[in-house]
Coordinates of C-alpha atoms and ligand atoms in Angstrom, one line a residue:
M1 CA 105.8 129.4 100.5
F2 CA 105.3 126.3 102.6
Q3 CA 107.7 125.9 105.5
K4 CA 106.7 122.3 106.5
I5 CA 104.7 119.6 104.7
L6 CA 103.0 116.8 106.5
V7 CA 103.0 113.7 104.3
A8 CA 99.7 111.8 105.0
N9 CA 100.9 108.5 103.5
R10 CA 103.4 105.7 103.8
G11 CA 105.7 103.5 101.7
E12 CA 107.3 104.6 98.4
I13 CA 104.9 107.5 97.8
A14 CA 105.7 109.1 101.2
L15 CA 109.4 109.0 100.2
R16 CA 108.6 110.4 96.8
V17 CA 107.0 113.5 98.5
I18 CA 109.7 113.9 101.2
R19 CA 112.4 113.9 98.5
A20 CA 110.6 116.6 96.4
A21 CA 110.0 118.7 99.6
R22 CA 113.6 118.4 100.7
E23 CA 114.9 119.5 97.3
M24 CA 112.7 122.6 97.7
G25 CA 114.1 123.4 101.1
I26 CA 110.7 122.5 102.8
G27 CA 110.6 120.6 106.1
T28 CA 108.8 117.3 106.3
V29 CA 106.6 115.5 108.8
A30 CA 105.9 111.8 108.6
I31 CA 102.8 110.3 110.2
H32 CA 102.7 106.6 111.0
S33 CA 100.8 103.8 112.6
T34 CA 102.2 101.7 115.4
A35 CA 102.9 99.0 112.7
D36 CA 105.1 101.5 110.8
S37 CA 107.5 102.7 113.6
D38 CA 110.4 101.2 111.7
A39 CA 109.2 102.2 108.2
M40 CA 111.6 104.1 105.9
H41 CA 109.3 107.2 105.6
V42 CA 109.5 107.7 109.3
R43 CA 113.3 107.6 109.1
M44 CA 113.5 109.8 106.1
A45 CA 111.3 112.7 107.3
D46 CA 112.6 115.5 109.5
E47 CA 109.9 114.7 112.1
A48 CA 107.5 111.9 112.7
V49 CA 104.2 111.6 114.6
C50 CA 102.5 108.3 115.6
I51 CA 98.8 108.7 114.9
G52 CA 97.3 105.4 115.9
P53 CA 97.1 101.6 115.7
A54 CA 97.9 99.5 112.7
P55 CA 94.6 99.4 110.8
S56 CA 94.4 102.2 108.3
S57 CA 90.9 103.2 109.6
D58 CA 92.6 103.9 113.0
S59 CA 95.6 105.7 111.6
Y60 CA 96.2 106.8 108.0
L61 CA 92.5 107.5 107.5
R62 CA 91.9 109.3 110.9
I63 CA 91.3 112.9 109.9
P64 CA 91.3 114.4 113.5
A65 CA 94.6 112.7 114.4
I66 CA 96.2 113.9 111.2
I67 CA 95.0 117.5 111.7
A68 CA 96.3 117.3 115.3
A69 CA 99.7 116.1 114.0
C70 CA 99.8 119.2 111.7
E71 CA 99.0 121.5 114.7
I72 CA 101.6 119.9 117.0
T73 CA 104.4 120.1 114.4
G74 CA 103.3 123.4 112.8
A75 CA 103.0 121.9 109.3
D76 CA 101.3 124.3 107.0
A77 CA 100.4 121.9 104.2
I78 CA 99.5 118.3 103.6
H79 CA 100.4 116.1 100.7
P80 CA 98.1 113.0 100.6
G81 CA 100.0 110.8 98.1
Y82 CA 97.6 108.4 96.5
G83 CA 95.0 106.1 98.1
F84 CA 94.0 106.8 101.8
L85 CA 92.6 110.4 102.0
S86 CA 93.9 111.6 98.6
E87 CA 90.3 111.8 97.1
N88 CA 88.4 112.5 100.3
A89 CA 86.4 115.8 99.9
A90 CA 85.5 115.9 103.6
F91 CA 89.2 115.8 104.5
V92 CA 90.0 118.7 102.2
Q93 CA 87.1 120.6 103.7
A94 CA 88.3 120.0 107.2
L95 CA 91.8 121.2 106.3
E96 CA 90.3 124.4 104.9
D97 CA 88.5 125.0 108.2
H98 CA 91.9 124.6 110.0
D99 CA 93.8 126.8 107.6
I100 CA 96.0 123.9 106.4
A101 CA 96.8 123.9 102.7
F102 CA 95.9 120.7 100.8
I103 CA 98.4 119.8 98.0
G104 CA 95.8 118.8 95.5
P105 CA 92.5 120.0 94.0
T106 CA 89.6 121.7 95.8
A107 CA 87.0 119.7 97.8
E108 CA 84.5 120.7 95.1
H109 CA 86.5 119.2 92.3
I110 CA 87.1 116.0 94.3
R111 CA 83.4 115.8 95.0
I112 CA 82.4 116.3 91.3
M113 CA 84.8 113.7 90.0
G114 CA 84.0 111.3 92.9
D115 CA 80.4 111.0 91.7
K116 CA 80.7 109.3 88.4
I117 CA 77.4 110.6 87.0
T118 CA 78.3 114.2 87.8
A119 CA 81.8 113.6 86.5
K120 CA 80.5 112.3 83.2
D121 CA 77.9 115.1 82.9
T122 CA 80.6 117.7 83.6
M123 CA 82.9 116.1 80.9
I124 CA 80.1 116.0 78.3
K125 CA 79.5 119.8 78.9
L126 CA 83.2 120.4 78.6
G127 CA 83.4 118.7 75.2
V128 CA 85.2 115.6 76.3
P129 CA 84.2 112.5 74.4
C130 CA 82.3 110.0 76.6
V131 CA 80.9 106.4 76.2
P132 CA 77.4 106.6 74.8
G133 CA 74.8 105.7 77.5
S134 CA 72.1 106.9 79.8
D135 CA 71.6 110.6 80.4
G136 CA 72.4 110.5 84.1
G137 CA 71.0 108.0 86.6
V138 CA 68.7 105.1 85.8
P139 CA 66.2 104.8 88.6
T140 CA 64.1 101.8 87.4
L141 CA 64.6 98.5 85.7
E142 CA 62.1 99.5 83.1
E143 CA 64.3 102.4 82.1
A144 CA 67.4 100.2 82.2
K145 CA 65.7 97.8 79.7
K146 CA 64.7 100.7 77.5
I147 CA 68.3 102.0 77.4
G148 CA 69.5 98.4 76.6
E149 CA 67.2 98.3 73.6
D150 CA 68.1 101.9 72.5
F151 CA 71.9 101.5 72.6
G152 CA 72.0 97.8 71.9
Y153 CA 73.6 95.1 74.0
P154 CA 76.1 94.6 75.5
V155 CA 75.8 97.4 78.0
I156 CA 77.4 98.0 81.4
V157 CA 75.6 99.1 84.6
K158 CA 77.9 101.2 86.8
A159 CA 77.6 102.7 90.3
T160 CA 77.8 106.4 90.4
A161 CA 79.6 106.1 93.7
G162 CA 81.9 103.4 92.3
G163 CA 85.1 103.7 90.2
G164 CA 88.2 101.7 89.7
G165 CA 86.0 98.7 88.7
R166 CA 83.9 98.5 91.9
G167 CA 80.1 98.3 91.4
M168 CA 80.0 97.4 87.7
K169 CA 77.9 94.7 86.0
V170 CA 77.8 93.8 82.3
A171 CA 74.6 92.7 80.6
M172 CA 75.6 90.8 77.4
T173 CA 71.9 90.5 76.3
A174 CA 68.5 91.7 77.3
D175 CA 68.1 88.5 79.4
D176 CA 71.0 89.6 81.6
M177 CA 69.6 93.1 82.3
E178 CA 67.4 92.4 85.3
M179 CA 70.2 90.5 87.1
A180 CA 72.9 93.0 86.1
Y181 CA 70.8 96.0 87.1
R182 CA 69.6 94.6 90.5
T183 CA 73.1 93.3 91.4
A184 CA 74.8 96.5 90.5
R185 CA 72.3 98.5 92.6
S186 CA 72.4 96.2 95.7
E187 CA 76.2 95.8 95.7
S188 CA 76.6 99.5 95.3
K189 CA 74.2 100.1 98.2
A190 CA 76.1 97.7 100.4
A191 CA 79.6 99.1 99.4
F192 CA 78.9 102.8 99.2
G193 CA 75.5 103.4 100.8
N194 CA 74.4 104.7 97.4
D195 CA 72.5 102.6 94.9
E196 CA 72.3 105.1 92.0
V197 CA 73.5 103.6 88.8
Y198 CA 74.1 104.7 85.2
I199 CA 74.4 102.6 82.0
E200 CA 76.8 102.7 79.1
K201 CA 77.4 100.8 75.9
Y202 CA 79.9 98.1 76.8
L203 CA 83.1 98.3 74.8
T204 CA 84.5 94.8 74.4
T205 CA 88.1 95.2 73.4
P206 CA 89.4 98.7 74.6
R207 CA 92.7 99.8 75.8
H208 CA 93.0 101.9 79.0
I209 CA 94.6 105.2 78.1
E210 CA 94.8 108.0 80.6
I211 CA 95.8 111.6 80.1
Q212 CA 97.9 113.4 82.6
V213 CA 96.7 117.0 83.2
F214 CA 97.9 119.8 85.4
G215 CA 96.1 123.0 86.2
D216 CA 97.1 126.1 88.2
G217 CA 93.6 127.0 89.4
R218 CA 93.6 130.2 87.5
G219 CA 92.4 129.0 84.1
N220 CA 95.7 127.7 82.9
A221 CA 96.3 124.0 82.3
V222 CA 98.5 121.7 80.3
H223 CA 98.5 118.0 79.4
L224 CA 101.5 115.7 79.6
G225 CA 100.4 113.0 77.1
E226 CA 99.0 109.6 77.9
R227 CA 99.9 106.4 79.7
D228 CA 98.8 103.1 78.5
C229 CA 97.8 101.0 81.6
S230 CA 95.9 98.2 79.8
L231 CA 97.8 95.4 81.4
Q232 CA 95.8 94.9 84.6
R233 CA 94.5 92.1 86.7
R234 CA 91.2 92.6 88.7
H235 CA 91.5 96.4 88.2
Q236 CA 95.1 96.4 89.6
K237 CA 97.5 97.8 87.1
V238 CA 100.8 95.9 86.9
F239 CA 102.6 97.4 83.9
E240 CA 102.3 101.0 82.6
E241 CA 104.0 102.8 79.8
A242 CA 104.3 106.2 78.2
P243 CA 103.8 107.1 75.4
G244 CA 101.1 104.7 74.5
P245 CA 102.3 102.2 71.9
C246 CA 99.1 102.8 69.8
I247 CA 98.7 106.5 70.0
S248 CA 99.9 108.8 67.2
P249 CA 101.3 112.3 67.8
E250 CA 98.2 113.7 66.1
E251 CA 95.8 111.8 68.4
R252 CA 97.8 112.8 71.5
A253 CA 97.8 116.4 70.5
E254 CA 94.0 116.4 69.9
I255 CA 92.9 114.4 73.0
G256 CA 95.5 116.3 75.1
R257 CA 94.1 119.7 73.9
V258 CA 90.6 118.6 74.8
C259 CA 91.6 117.5 78.3
A260 CA 93.8 120.6 79.0
E261 CA 91.0 122.9 77.9
A262 CA 88.4 121.1 80.0
V263 CA 90.4 121.3 83.2
A264 CA 91.4 124.9 82.4
K265 CA 87.7 125.8 82.1
I266 CA 86.9 124.5 85.6
N267 CA 89.9 126.2 87.1
Y268 CA 91.3 122.8 88.2
V269 CA 94.3 123.0 90.4
G270 CA 97.1 120.5 90.6
A271 CA 97.6 117.1 89.0
G272 CA 94.8 115.1 87.5
T273 CA 94.3 112.1 85.3
I274 CA 91.5 111.7 82.8
E275 CA 90.9 108.0 82.1
F276 CA 89.7 106.8 78.7
L277 CA 88.8 103.6 77.0
Y278 CA 90.4 103.6 73.6
E279 CA 88.9 101.5 70.8
K280 CA 89.2 101.6 67.0
G281 CA 90.9 105.0 67.1
E282 CA 88.3 106.7 69.4
F283 CA 88.6 107.9 73.0
Y284 CA 85.8 107.5 75.5
F285 CA 86.0 109.2 78.9
I286 CA 85.3 106.9 81.9
E287 CA 86.6 108.6 85.1
M288 CA 88.8 111.4 86.4
N289 CA 91.2 110.8 89.2
T290 CA 92.0 113.9 91.2
R291 CA 95.2 112.7 92.7
L292 CA 98.8 112.0 91.8
Q293 CA 98.8 108.4 90.4
V294 CA 101.1 105.5 91.2
E295 CA 102.3 105.4 87.6
H296 CA 103.2 109.1 87.4
P297 CA 106.9 108.4 87.1
V298 CA 106.6 107.2 83.5
T299 CA 105.2 110.7 82.6
E300 CA 108.0 112.3 84.6
A301 CA 110.6 110.3 82.7
I302 CA 109.5 111.1 79.2
F303 CA 108.7 114.8 79.9
G304 CA 111.6 115.5 82.3
V305 CA 109.4 117.1 84.9
D306 CA 109.0 116.7 88.6
L307 CA 105.2 116.4 89.1
V308 CA 105.4 116.5 92.9
R309 CA 107.4 119.6 92.9
E310 CA 104.9 121.1 90.5
Q311 CA 102.0 120.0 92.8
I312 CA 103.7 121.8 95.7
R313 CA 104.4 124.9 93.7
V314 CA 100.8 125.3 92.4
A315 CA 99.4 124.7 95.9
E316 CA 101.6 127.6 97.0
G317 CA 99.9 129.7 94.5
H318 CA 102.6 129.8 91.8
P319 CA 101.6 129.6 88.1
L320 CA 102.7 126.4 86.2
S321 CA 106.4 126.4 85.6
F322 CA 106.0 125.1 82.0
K323 CA 103.8 125.9 79.1
Q324 CA 102.3 123.4 76.7
D325 CA 104.9 124.2 74.0
D326 CA 107.8 123.5 76.6
L327 CA 106.6 119.9 77.0
Q328 CA 108.2 117.6 74.5
I329 CA 108.3 113.8 74.7
N330 CA 111.8 112.3 75.0
G331 CA 111.9 108.5 74.5
H332 CA 109.8 105.8 76.2
A333 CA 109.3 104.8 79.8
I334 CA 107.8 101.6 81.4
E335 CA 106.9 101.0 85.1
V336 CA 106.3 97.6 86.6
R337 CA 104.7 97.3 90.1
I338 CA 106.7 95.0 92.4
N339 CA 104.1 93.6 94.8
A340 CA 104.7 91.3 97.8
E341 CA 102.5 88.6 96.3
T342 CA 102.7 85.0 95.1
F343 CA 102.9 84.3 91.4
P344 CA 100.7 83.2 89.7
G345 CA 98.2 83.3 92.6
F346 CA 98.7 87.0 93.5
A347 CA 98.1 86.2 97.2
P348 CA 99.6 88.9 99.5
R349 CA 102.8 87.7 101.2
P350 CA 104.0 90.2 103.8
G351 CA 107.1 89.2 105.7
K352 CA 110.7 90.0 106.5
I353 CA 113.1 91.2 103.7
T354 CA 116.3 89.3 104.2
A355 CA 118.1 90.9 101.3
Y356 CA 117.4 93.9 99.1
H357 CA 119.3 95.3 96.2
A358 CA 117.9 98.0 93.9
P359 CA 118.9 98.0 90.2
G360 CA 120.7 101.1 88.9
G361 CA 122.4 102.5 85.9
L362 CA 121.4 104.7 83.0
G363 CA 117.6 105.2 82.7
V364 CA 116.7 103.2 85.8
R365 CA 114.6 104.5 88.8
M366 CA 113.6 102.3 91.7
D367 CA 111.0 103.9 94.0
S368 CA 110.7 101.8 97.1
A369 CA 110.6 102.1 100.8
L370 CA 112.3 98.7 101.3
Y371 CA 115.6 98.1 103.1
D372 CA 117.5 95.0 104.3
G373 CA 115.8 93.6 107.4
Y374 CA 112.5 95.5 106.9
S375 CA 109.4 93.6 107.8
I376 CA 106.5 94.3 105.5
P377 CA 103.4 94.7 107.7
P378 CA 100.3 92.8 106.7
Y379 CA 97.9 95.7 107.1
Y380 CA 98.4 97.7 103.9
D381 CA 98.7 97.5 100.1
S382 CA 101.1 94.8 98.7
L383 CA 103.0 97.3 96.5
I384 CA 106.6 97.3 97.7
G385 CA 108.3 99.0 94.9
K386 CA 108.1 100.5 91.4
L387 CA 110.8 99.9 88.8
I388 CA 110.7 102.6 86.1
V389 CA 113.0 102.4 83.1
H390 CA 113.5 105.1 80.5
A391 CA 115.2 104.7 77.1
P392 CA 115.3 106.3 73.7
D393 CA 112.5 104.0 72.3
R394 CA 110.1 101.2 73.4
Q395 CA 112.4 98.4 72.3
A396 CA 115.3 99.8 74.3
A397 CA 113.1 100.4 77.3
L398 CA 112.0 96.7 77.2
A399 CA 115.6 95.6 77.1
R400 CA 116.5 98.0 79.9
L401 CA 113.5 96.6 82.0
N402 CA 114.8 93.1 81.4
R403 CA 118.3 94.1 82.5
A404 CA 117.1 96.0 85.6
L405 CA 114.8 93.2 86.7
G406 CA 117.9 90.9 86.5
E407 CA 119.7 93.2 88.9
L408 CA 116.9 93.5 91.4
I409 CA 117.1 91.4 94.6
V410 CA 114.2 91.1 97.0
D411 CA 114.7 88.1 99.2
G412 CA 112.5 86.8 102.0
V413 CA 109.1 87.4 100.4
E414 CA 107.6 86.3 97.1
T415 CA 107.1 89.1 94.5
T416 CA 105.6 89.8 91.1
V417 CA 109.0 89.8 89.5
P418 CA 108.5 86.4 87.9
L419 CA 105.4 87.8 86.2
F420 CA 107.5 90.5 84.5
H421 CA 110.1 88.0 83.4
A422 CA 107.3 85.9 81.8
L423 CA 105.6 89.0 80.2
L424 CA 108.9 90.0 78.6
Q425 CA 108.9 86.7 76.7
E426 CA 105.4 87.4 75.2
P427 CA 105.3 88.6 71.6
D428 CA 102.1 90.7 72.3
V429 CA 103.8 92.5 75.1
L430 CA 106.9 93.1 73.0
T431 CA 104.8 94.6 70.2
G432 CA 102.4 96.4 72.5
D433 CA 99.5 94.5 71.1
Y434 CA 97.2 94.2 74.1
T435 CA 93.8 95.3 75.5
I436 CA 92.4 95.5 79.0
H437 CA 91.6 91.8 78.9
W438 CA 94.9 90.5 77.6
L439 CA 96.6 89.8 81.0
E440 CA 93.6 87.9 82.5
H441 CA 93.2 85.8 79.4
W442 CA 97.0 85.1 79.4
L443 CA 97.0 84.1 83.0
D444 CA 93.9 81.9 82.5
Q445 CA 95.5 80.1 79.5
K446 CA 98.9 79.7 81.0
F447 CA 98.3 79.0 84.6
S448 CA 94.9 77.6 85.2
K449 CA 94.4 73.9 84.8
Ligands
MV4_1 C1 84.0 100.1 80.9 C2 84.4 98.9 80.2 C3 83.8 98.7 79.0 N1 82.8 99.6 78.5 N2 83.0 100.9 80.5 C4 86.7 99.2 84.8 C5 87.2 100.2 85.8 C6 86.5 101.4 85.6 N3 87.4 102.5 85.7 C7 85.8 101.3 84.3 N4 86.0 100.0 83.8 C8 85.5 99.6 82.6 N5 84.5 100.4 82.1 C9 82.4 100.6 79.3 N6 81.5 101.4 78.8 C10 85.4 98.1 80.7 C11 86.0 98.5 81.9 C12 87.0 97.6 82.4 C13 88.3 98.0 82.5 C14 88.7 99.3 82.2 C15 90.0 99.8 82.3 C16 91.0 98.9 82.7 C17 90.7 97.6 82.9 C18 89.3 97.1 82.8 C19 89.0 95.8 83.1 C20 87.7 95.4 83.0 C21 86.7 96.3 82.7

């Protein structure tokens, strides 16, 4: 049993972890930068340690300072939240050396999934369906051209060190290949210090469907269905829902079984998300995220589980508290990300919150670290809140989202709320008829002159 958990994060996700720990009777330590002395996570935790100056690289990413904060406070475990050090294998390794538990998977699993070629190779061997493409890395332009001919254009060149949309280039025809290949390699070298790339058939109109999995590290694992996160702009999700509007119970059971069996076979421990492109009734693996995701609350809503509590329990060495057959979907949930950004420009707008009122009522959850008078610092992500609604069906969830957005007050900064009011007027959103390109096309058509 953990006595005290250090939360190596800030904002709403730090509160999410503190709340779960407190309900379990576990003490909490916040860490913060000098820019976050007045942040809600510092106030809500039992203890707080300032670990450095405002830039993340000098604070939330500083491994020695975070380990020192654990030793000073006697914390026996770290929850990394999402972002920052949550998928940093060297961090997990360092914690092992200091006998501090990491609430998440092993350094080895993080390393495997962090290298996209190794991740894909692993998934192929585990029987997970993948996008057709090169067998591993593509070291020369000649080989890239050969793969383009073999699989047929369009193809996409991806950095093995990339992920989340960084280091990718599409070649629509053979004429594009040289440029796409060279650019993908050089950008990837500059961004990650690694220029290894692989190539896949480019799917033109897929949806982004991700499967939530959970393992206990002893060969047991379950899936908690899918989330449809297709509504994105520049690889930033804005609207996520579960279950996916286009996924049948039979498809869910099948892809879920494949994913749960895969993570069971590798003795995966903790929460994970297996990302797929979904097109014409087929799933194609793209990446696995070895962390708790921003959008986990929609899964919590429809399954009635506390994923952070479960993360803590399996990290303590307990078996999973639910079996696959215990997990039944109840209703429909939607999350929208409230960012401190202009609309429709999406430019970050930090500043002082002059009024804040969170919506409430049946089926409404607002995860946010905002309060009246808080100043959003300019150094971090623009996410300032997540509004999650849960209702018996999709139509009722959309009505509830509209109602809850009407109650929300965030004054003093611009936010993405007007985006959601506009989206709730769109027939395609109301019917769930969208792909990964829908949002950018819609923004182009509606807002660019
Ligand atoms: C693709 C693809 C089409 N075909 N792979 C973007 C983020 C990274 N996780 C993978 N991505 C894509 N990979 C093949 N073979 C299209 C994308 C993609 C995308 C994927 C999910 C959500 C939004 C996206 C937006 C643009 C491109």
